Amino acid sequence: MPLLARSVMAPLAIEVRRGAVADLGAILSDGRISAGGDVAVVVGPGQGEKIAELIRPTLGSADFFTANGATLDGANELGAKLAARSYDAVVGIGGGKTVDVAKYAAMRRGLPMVSVATALANDGIASPVASLISDGIKGSYGVHIPIAVIVDLDFVESGSNRHNRAGIGDVINNISALADWELAREVRGEPVDGLAASLARAGAEAVLHHPGDMTDDGFVTVLAEGLISSGLAMAVCGTSRPASGGCHEIMHAIDALFPGTGSHGELAGLGALFCTFLRGDEQRLAQMSACLSRHCLPRTPADLGLTDDQFVQAVEFAPRTRPDRYTIIEHLDLSPDEVRAKLAEYTRAVAG
Ligand SMILES: [Zn+2]
């Protein structure tokens, strides 16, 4: 039989709604993931008890584990504990860190992983990547895409607004990441996967142009779905390319040089805006700047408490964070003085 289409690993169930955590048992049995609730549930140290109380009635046979931080050692330790008995799946419930630990531990045991996001800080909720710290350095580890992705809007709403808003930066940066990918195709002949690109772009455009904010269920749903589409886009092409370009190189560089400056999504949004300026795309710059401003996200280094010199250092360091990736930063190959001059123009353009 000729190969007429490709097969893509994708989650069996995607649920974005209120009350999803309390309905977890039904979602897992309806989705043929676990009929009897024999799952390992991984929760974070903060909301862990509250979540465990909510789901115990529907998941009577579950064992509970607590993830402390997102370290590779912690994820390996959890993986070893999961060998004690057989589970249908590993359920990671929480913000990005807990989900990342659960993803990695599940992959180590060869178990399917269910991602239950209680925050919308970044696209890790559905991506085949776990961001974990090893020897003090944050690394991205390839894992299986979650078998189910569940976003509980009740938890999202009760979480930190700043934390959740950051996800907006991590979705709209796809516009910049895709422009970098197309540049790599033109200059280096790198193949662009059209299906991955369309998934990544659709989510970003939806968030970019939606007039609502984090108090509006309609907008929060579009944001959650945009983050999920980004994860699917990565799974389709097997790289983070559709959602990570110069924007993420700048984010990783700031994280490495000036730890604690901002969250993943805040930094990636700023990085995307600066890369869009470097590309000379005025229309996109205006759209993205308006979106970040509307949602009170940082647009300049000063908004994050960084000096211009620190930002210039980060842009210089950026290509080293992803040596194989060709983006507008590698393409222009600006000297520190040229970056400084561009930054001054950029700050005027964004403020104006
Ligand atoms: Zn990201």
PDB file of C-alpha atoms and ligand atoms in Angstrom, residues 121-124 169-171 173-174 227 234 240 243-244 247-248 251-252 264-265 268, ligand 1:
ATOM      1  CA  ALA A 121       3.069  29.717  31.942  1.00  0.00           C
ATOM      2  CA  ASN A 122       4.634  27.975  28.909  1.00  0.00           C
ATOM      3  CA  ASP A 123       4.083  25.435  26.146  1.00  0.00           C
ATOM      4  CA  GLY A 124       5.522  22.564  28.208  1.00  0.00           C
ATOM      5  CA  GLY A 169       4.743  35.354  25.353  1.00  0.00           C
ATOM      6  CA  ASP A 170       5.545  31.670  24.783  1.00  0.00           C
ATOM      7  CA  VAL A 171       2.735  31.352  22.202  1.00  0.00           C
ATOM      8  CA  ASN A 173       6.896  33.964  19.965  1.00  0.00           C
ATOM      9  CA  ASN A 174       5.991  31.232  17.455  1.00  0.00           C
ATOM     10  CA  LEU A 227       0.105  26.275  24.031  1.00  0.00           C
ATOM     11  CA  MET A 234       6.970  20.066  18.051  1.00  0.00           C
ATOM     12  CA  SER A 240      11.243  22.537  19.027  1.00  0.00           C
ATOM     13  CA  ALA A 243       8.131  27.328  18.692  1.00  0.00           C
ATOM     14  CA  SER A 244      11.746  28.245  19.385  1.00  0.00           C
ATOM     15  CA  CYS A 247      13.424  34.383  20.835  1.00  0.00           C
ATOM     16  CA  HIS A 248      14.401  31.315  22.869  1.00  0.00           C
ATOM     17  CA  MET A 251      15.618  33.697  26.728  1.00  0.00           C
ATOM     18  CA  HIS A 252      18.176  30.947  27.451  1.00  0.00           C
ATOM     19  CA  HIS A 264      10.414  31.498  30.363  1.00  0.00           C
ATOM     20  CA  GLY A 265       7.363  33.087  28.684  1.00  0.00           C
ATOM     21  CA  ALA A 268      10.686  34.522  25.156  1.00  0.00           C
TER      22      ALA A 268
HETATM   23 ZN    ZN B   1       9.106  28.187  25.079  1.00  0.00          ZN
END
